[in-house]
mmCIF file of C-alpha atoms and ligand atoms in Angstrom:
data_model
loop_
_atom_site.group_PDB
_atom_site.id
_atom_site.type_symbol
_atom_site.label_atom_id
_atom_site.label_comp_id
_atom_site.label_asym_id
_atom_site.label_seq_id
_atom_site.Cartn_x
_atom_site.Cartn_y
_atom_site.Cartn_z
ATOM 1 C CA UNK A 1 -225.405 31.295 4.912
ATOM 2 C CA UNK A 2 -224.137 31.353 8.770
ATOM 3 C CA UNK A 3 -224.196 34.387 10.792
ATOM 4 C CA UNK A 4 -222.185 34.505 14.686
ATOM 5 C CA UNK A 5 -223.148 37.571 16.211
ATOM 6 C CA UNK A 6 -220.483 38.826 18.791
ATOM 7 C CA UNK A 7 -221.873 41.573 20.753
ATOM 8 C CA UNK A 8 -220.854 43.420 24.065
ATOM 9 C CA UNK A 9 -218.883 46.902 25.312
ATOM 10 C CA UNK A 10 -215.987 47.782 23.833
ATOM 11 C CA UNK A 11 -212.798 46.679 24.938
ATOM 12 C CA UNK A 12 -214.063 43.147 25.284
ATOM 13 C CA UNK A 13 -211.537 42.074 22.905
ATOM 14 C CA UNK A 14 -214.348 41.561 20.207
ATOM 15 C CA UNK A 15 -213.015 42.880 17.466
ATOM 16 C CA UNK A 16 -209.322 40.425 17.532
ATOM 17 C CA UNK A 17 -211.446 37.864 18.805
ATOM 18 C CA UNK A 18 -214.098 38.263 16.023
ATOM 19 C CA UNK A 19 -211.239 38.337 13.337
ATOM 20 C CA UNK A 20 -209.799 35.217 14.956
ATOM 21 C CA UNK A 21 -212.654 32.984 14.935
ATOM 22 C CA UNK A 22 -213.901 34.014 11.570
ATOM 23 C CA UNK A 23 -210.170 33.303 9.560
ATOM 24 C CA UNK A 24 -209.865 29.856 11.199
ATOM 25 C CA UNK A 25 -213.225 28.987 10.124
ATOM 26 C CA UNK A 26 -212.919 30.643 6.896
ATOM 27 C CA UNK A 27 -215.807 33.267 7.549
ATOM 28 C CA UNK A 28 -216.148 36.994 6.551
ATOM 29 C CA UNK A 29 -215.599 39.320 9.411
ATOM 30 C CA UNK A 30 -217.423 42.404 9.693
ATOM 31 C CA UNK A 31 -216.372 45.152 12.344
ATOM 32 C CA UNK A 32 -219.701 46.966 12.577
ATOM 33 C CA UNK A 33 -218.097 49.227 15.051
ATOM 34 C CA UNK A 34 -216.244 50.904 12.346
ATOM 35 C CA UNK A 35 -219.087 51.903 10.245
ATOM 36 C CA UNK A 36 -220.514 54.384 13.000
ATOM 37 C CA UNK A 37 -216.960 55.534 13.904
ATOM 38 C CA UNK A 38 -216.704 56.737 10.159
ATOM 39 C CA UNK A 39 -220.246 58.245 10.316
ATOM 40 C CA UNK A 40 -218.810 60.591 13.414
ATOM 41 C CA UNK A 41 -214.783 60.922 11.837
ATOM 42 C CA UNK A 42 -217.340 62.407 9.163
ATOM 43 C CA UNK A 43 -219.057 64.742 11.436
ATOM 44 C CA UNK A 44 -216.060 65.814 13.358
ATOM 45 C CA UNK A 45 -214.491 66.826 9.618
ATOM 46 C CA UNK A 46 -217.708 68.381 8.674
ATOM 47 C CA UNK A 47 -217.513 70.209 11.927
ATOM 48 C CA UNK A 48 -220.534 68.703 13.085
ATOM 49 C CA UNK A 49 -221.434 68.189 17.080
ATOM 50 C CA UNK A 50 -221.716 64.054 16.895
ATOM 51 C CA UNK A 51 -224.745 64.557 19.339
ATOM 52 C CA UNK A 52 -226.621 67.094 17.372
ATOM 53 C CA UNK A 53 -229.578 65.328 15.508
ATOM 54 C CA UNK A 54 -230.203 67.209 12.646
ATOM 55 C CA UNK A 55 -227.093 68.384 11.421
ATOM 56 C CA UNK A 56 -226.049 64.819 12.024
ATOM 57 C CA UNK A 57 -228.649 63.611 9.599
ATOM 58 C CA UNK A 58 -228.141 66.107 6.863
ATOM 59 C CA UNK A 59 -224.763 64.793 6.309
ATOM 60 C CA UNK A 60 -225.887 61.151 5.777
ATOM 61 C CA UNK A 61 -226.860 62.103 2.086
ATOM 62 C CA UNK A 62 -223.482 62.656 1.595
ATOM 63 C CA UNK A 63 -221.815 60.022 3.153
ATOM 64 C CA UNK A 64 -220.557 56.895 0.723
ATOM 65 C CA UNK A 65 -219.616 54.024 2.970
ATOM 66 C CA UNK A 66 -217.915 50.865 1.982
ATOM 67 C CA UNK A 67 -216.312 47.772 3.225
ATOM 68 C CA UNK A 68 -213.120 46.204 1.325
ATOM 69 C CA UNK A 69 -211.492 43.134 2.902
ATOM 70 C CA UNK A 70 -207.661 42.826 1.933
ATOM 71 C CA UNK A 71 -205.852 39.161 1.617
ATOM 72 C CA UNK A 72 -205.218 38.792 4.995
ATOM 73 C CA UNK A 73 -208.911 38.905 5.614
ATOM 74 C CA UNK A 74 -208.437 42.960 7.245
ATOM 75 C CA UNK A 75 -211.383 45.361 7.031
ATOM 76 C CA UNK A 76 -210.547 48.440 5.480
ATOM 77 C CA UNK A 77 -213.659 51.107 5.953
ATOM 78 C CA UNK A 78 -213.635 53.526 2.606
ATOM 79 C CA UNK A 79 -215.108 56.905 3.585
ATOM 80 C CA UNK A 80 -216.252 58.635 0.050
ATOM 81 C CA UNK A 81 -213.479 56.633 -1.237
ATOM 82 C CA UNK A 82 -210.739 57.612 1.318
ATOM 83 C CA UNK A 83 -209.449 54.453 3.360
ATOM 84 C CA UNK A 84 -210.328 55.883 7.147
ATOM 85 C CA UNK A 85 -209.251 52.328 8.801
ATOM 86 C CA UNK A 86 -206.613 54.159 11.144
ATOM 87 C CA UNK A 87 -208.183 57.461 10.949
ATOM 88 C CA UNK A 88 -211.504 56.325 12.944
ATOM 89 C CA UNK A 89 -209.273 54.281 15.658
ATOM 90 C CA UNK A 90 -208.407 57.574 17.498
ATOM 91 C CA UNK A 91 -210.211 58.222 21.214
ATOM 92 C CA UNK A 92 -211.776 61.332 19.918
ATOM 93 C CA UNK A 93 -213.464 59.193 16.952
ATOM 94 C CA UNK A 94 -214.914 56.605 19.710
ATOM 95 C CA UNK A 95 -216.415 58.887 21.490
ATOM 96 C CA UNK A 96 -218.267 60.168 18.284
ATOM 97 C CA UNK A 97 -219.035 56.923 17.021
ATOM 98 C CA UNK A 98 -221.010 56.919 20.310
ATOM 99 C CA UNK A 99 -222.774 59.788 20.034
ATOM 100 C CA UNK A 100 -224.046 58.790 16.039
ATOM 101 C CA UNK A 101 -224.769 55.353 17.696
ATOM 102 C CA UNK A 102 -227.420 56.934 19.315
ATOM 103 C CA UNK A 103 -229.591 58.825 16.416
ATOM 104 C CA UNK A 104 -232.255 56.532 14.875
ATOM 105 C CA UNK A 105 -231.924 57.876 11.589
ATOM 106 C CA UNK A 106 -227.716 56.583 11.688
ATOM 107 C CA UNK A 107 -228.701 53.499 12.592
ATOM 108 C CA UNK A 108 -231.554 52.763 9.799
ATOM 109 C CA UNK A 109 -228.688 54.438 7.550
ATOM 110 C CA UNK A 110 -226.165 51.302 8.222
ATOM 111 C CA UNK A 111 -228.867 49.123 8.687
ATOM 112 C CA UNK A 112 -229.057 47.575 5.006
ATOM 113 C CA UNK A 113 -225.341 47.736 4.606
ATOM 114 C CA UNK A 114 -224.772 44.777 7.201
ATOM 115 C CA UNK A 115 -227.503 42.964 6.522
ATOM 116 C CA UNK A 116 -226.915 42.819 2.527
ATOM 117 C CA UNK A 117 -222.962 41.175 4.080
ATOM 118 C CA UNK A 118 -224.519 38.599 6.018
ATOM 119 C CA UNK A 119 -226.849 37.913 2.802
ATOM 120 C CA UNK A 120 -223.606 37.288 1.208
ATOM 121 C CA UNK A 121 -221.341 36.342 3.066
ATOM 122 C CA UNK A 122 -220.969 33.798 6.233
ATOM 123 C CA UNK A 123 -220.218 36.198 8.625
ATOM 124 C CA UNK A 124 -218.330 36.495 11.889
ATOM 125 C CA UNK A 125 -220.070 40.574 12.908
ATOM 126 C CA UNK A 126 -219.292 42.190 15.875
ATOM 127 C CA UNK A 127 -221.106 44.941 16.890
ATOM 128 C CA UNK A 128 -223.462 46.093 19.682
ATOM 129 C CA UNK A 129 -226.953 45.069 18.318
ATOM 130 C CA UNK A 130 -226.329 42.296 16.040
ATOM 131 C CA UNK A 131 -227.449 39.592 17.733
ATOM 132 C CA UNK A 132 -230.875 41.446 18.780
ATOM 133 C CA UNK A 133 -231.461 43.421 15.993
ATOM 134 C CA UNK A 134 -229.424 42.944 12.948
ATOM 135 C CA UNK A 135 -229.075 39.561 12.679
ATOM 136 C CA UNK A 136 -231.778 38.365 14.927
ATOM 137 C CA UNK A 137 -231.861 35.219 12.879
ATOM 138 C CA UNK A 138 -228.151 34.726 13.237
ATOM 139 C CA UNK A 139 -227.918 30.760 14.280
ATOM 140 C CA UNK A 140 -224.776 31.275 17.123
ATOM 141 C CA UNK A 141 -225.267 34.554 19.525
ATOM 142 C CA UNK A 142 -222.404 35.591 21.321
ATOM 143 C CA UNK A 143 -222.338 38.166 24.325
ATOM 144 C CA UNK A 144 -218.361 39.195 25.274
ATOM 145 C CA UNK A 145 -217.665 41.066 27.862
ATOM 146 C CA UNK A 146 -215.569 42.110 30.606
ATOM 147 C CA UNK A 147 -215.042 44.709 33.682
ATOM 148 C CA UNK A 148 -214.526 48.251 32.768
ATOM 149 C CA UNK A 149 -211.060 47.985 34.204
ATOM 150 C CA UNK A 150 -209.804 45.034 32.168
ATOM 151 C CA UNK A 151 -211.217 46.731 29.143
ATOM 152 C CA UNK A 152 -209.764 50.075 29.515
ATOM 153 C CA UNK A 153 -206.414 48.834 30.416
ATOM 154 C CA UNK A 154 -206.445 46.759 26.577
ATOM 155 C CA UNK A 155 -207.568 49.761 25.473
ATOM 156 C CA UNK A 156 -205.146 51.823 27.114
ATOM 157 C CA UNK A 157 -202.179 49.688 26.108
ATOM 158 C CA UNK A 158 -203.511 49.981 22.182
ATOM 159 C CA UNK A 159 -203.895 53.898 22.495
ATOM 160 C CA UNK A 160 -200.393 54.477 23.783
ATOM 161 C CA UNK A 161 -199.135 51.836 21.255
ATOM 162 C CA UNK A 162 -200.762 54.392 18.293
ATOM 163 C CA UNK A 163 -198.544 57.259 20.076
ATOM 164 C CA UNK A 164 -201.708 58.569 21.897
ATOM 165 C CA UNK A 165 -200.694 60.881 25.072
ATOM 166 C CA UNK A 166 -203.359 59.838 27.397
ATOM 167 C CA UNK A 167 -203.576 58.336 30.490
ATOM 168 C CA UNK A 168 -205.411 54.978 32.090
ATOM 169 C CA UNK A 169 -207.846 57.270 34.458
ATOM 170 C CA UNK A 170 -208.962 59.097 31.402
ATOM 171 C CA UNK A 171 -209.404 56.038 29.368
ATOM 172 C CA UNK A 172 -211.629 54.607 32.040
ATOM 173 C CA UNK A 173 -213.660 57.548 32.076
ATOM 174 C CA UNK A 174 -213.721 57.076 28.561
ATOM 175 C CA UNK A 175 -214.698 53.659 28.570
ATOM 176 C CA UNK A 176 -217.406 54.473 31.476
ATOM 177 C CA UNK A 177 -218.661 57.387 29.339
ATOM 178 C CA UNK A 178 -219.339 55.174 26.330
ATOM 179 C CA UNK A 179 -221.065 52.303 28.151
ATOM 180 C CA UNK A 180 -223.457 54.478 29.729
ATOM 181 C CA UNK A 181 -224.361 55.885 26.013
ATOM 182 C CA UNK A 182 -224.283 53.007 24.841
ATOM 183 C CA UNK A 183 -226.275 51.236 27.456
ATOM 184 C CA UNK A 184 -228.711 53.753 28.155
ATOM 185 C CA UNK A 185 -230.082 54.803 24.540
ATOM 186 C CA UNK A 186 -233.534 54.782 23.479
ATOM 187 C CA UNK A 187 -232.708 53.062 20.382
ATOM 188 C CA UNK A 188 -230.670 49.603 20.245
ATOM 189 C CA UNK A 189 -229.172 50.013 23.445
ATOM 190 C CA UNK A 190 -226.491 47.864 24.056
ATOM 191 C CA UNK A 191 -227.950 43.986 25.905
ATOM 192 C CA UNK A 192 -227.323 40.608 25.538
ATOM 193 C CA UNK A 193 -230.118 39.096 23.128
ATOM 194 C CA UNK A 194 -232.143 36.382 25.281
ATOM 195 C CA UNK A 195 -230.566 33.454 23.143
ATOM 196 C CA UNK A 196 -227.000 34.732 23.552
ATOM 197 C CA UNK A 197 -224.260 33.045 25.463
ATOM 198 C CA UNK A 198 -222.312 35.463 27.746
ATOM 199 C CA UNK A 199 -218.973 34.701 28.082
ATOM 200 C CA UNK A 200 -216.992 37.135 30.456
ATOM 201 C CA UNK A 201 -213.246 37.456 29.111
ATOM 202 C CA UNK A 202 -212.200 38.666 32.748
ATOM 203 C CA UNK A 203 -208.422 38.078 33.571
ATOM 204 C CA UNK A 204 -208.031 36.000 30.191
ATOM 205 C CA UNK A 205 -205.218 36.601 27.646
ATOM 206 C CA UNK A 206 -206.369 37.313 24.135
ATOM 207 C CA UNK A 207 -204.931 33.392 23.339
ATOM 208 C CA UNK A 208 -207.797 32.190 26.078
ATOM 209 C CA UNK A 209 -210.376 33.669 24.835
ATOM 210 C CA UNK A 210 -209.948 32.647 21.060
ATOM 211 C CA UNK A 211 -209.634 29.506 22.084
ATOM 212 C CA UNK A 212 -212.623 29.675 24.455
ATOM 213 C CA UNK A 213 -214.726 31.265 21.473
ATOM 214 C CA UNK A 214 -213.278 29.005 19.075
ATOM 215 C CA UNK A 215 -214.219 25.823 20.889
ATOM 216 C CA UNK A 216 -217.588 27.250 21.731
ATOM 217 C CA UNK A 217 -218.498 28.044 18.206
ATOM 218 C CA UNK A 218 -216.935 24.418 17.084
ATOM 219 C CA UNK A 219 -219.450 22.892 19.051
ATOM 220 C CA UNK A 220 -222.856 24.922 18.355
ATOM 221 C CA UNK A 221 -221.705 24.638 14.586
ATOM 222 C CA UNK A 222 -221.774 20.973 14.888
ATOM 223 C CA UNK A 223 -225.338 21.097 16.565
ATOM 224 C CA UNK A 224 -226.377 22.680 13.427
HETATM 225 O O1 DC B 1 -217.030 48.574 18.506
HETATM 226 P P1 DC B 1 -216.535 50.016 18.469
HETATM 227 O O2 DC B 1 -215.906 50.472 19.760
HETATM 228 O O3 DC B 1 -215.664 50.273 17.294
HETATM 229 O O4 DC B 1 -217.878 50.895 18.268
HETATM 230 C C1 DC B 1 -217.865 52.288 18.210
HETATM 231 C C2 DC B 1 -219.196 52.843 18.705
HETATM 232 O O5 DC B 1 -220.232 52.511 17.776
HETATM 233 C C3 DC B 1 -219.659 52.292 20.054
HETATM 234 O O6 DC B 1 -219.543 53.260 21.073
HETATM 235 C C4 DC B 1 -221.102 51.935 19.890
HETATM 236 C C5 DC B 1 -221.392 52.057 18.443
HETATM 237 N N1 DC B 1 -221.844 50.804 17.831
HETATM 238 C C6 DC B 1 -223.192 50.543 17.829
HETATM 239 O O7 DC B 1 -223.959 51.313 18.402
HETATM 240 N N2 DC B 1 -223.662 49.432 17.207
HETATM 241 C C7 DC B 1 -222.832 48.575 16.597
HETATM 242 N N3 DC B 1 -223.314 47.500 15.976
HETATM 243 C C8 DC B 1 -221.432 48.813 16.616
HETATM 244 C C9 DC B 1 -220.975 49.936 17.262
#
């Protein structure tokens, strides 16, 4: 089986350029991303502060996760058997998705699940640890990134495209917010594995960067 492992912040475009790369090659794509945002949409329902430990962890008995790929090759995320796909897309579900990022115990839970896929499957994942700690076996690493403006304006432009009333400062200060958790965890915090190849999607259209991924991978699968 072949693992890519497409890491880096969010906004980078990973998740479109992920799903790209993996249907023109023919791989499975995996959205890791969504698995924590369905751990907090579960919190937030259960009434649950994201950040507090415990209470955090006593819901993980409870919580039935599973992955379903429809015909066009789209994750759907199945929540105790409710399809959450749109559901955990929301700013408020980021945000949590953050926070459960950041308790050990959510991470060992979520741990199996993606590894059994790339067992499986070949995979395209994109996620934050993948390459360093998932997948460290993974044969191509990818690090994507970006500046925090370029990111939050994609990210603005896909809020207020949902109907979301927000505006650009506070989705930079959203953005911000989440690298900083994400960067500055104790466990898995969010780095470029030391055989990774950063590629900075800075001022590129979505098109660019496909195609910059997509000839990238085309070569180091060759070198295989
Ligand atoms: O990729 P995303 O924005 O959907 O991810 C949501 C949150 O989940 C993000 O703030 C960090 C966390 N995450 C993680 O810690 N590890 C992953 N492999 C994927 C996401």
């Amino acid at each position: 089986m072949i693992s890519i492992a497409i890491d880096g912040p969010s906004g980078a475009g990973k998740s479109t350029i992920a799903r790209a790369v993996a249907s023109r090659r023919g791989f499975l794509y995996i959205d890791t991303g969504a698995l924590y945002r369905a751990v907090g949409l579960y919190a937030l329902r259960s009434g649950v502060e994201p950040k507090d430990e415990a209470p955090v962890i006593a819901l993980l008995e409870k919580i039935k996760l599973s992955l379903r790929h429809d015909a066009e090759g789209k994750q759907h995320v199945l929540l105790c058997g409710e399809d959450v796909s749109e559901d955990i897309r929301s700013s408020e579900v980021s945000l949590a998705a953050s926070a459960v990022a950041a308790i050990p115990a959510v991470r060992e839970f979520l741990l199996e699940c993606q590894r059994s896929l790339a067992r499986e499957h070949d995979v395209v994942m994109d996620g934050r640890d993948i390459g360093t700690f998932i997948l460290p076996k993974a044969q191509i690493k990818i690090f994507l990134t970006a500046s925090s403006a370029d990111r939050a304006r994609r990210r603005f432009d896909e809020l207020r495209a949902r109907g979301e009333d927000i505006t650009y400062e506070q989705v930079l200060a959203d953005v911000e917010a989440r690298d900083t958790q994400d960067e500055q965890r104790a466990v898995m915090p969010l780095r470029p594995a030391p055989d990774a190849v950063t590629v900075d999607t800075t001022g590129n259209t979505l098109e660019e960067s496909i195609r910059l991924l997509d000839v990238l991978i085309g070569n180091k699968l060759r070198q295989l």
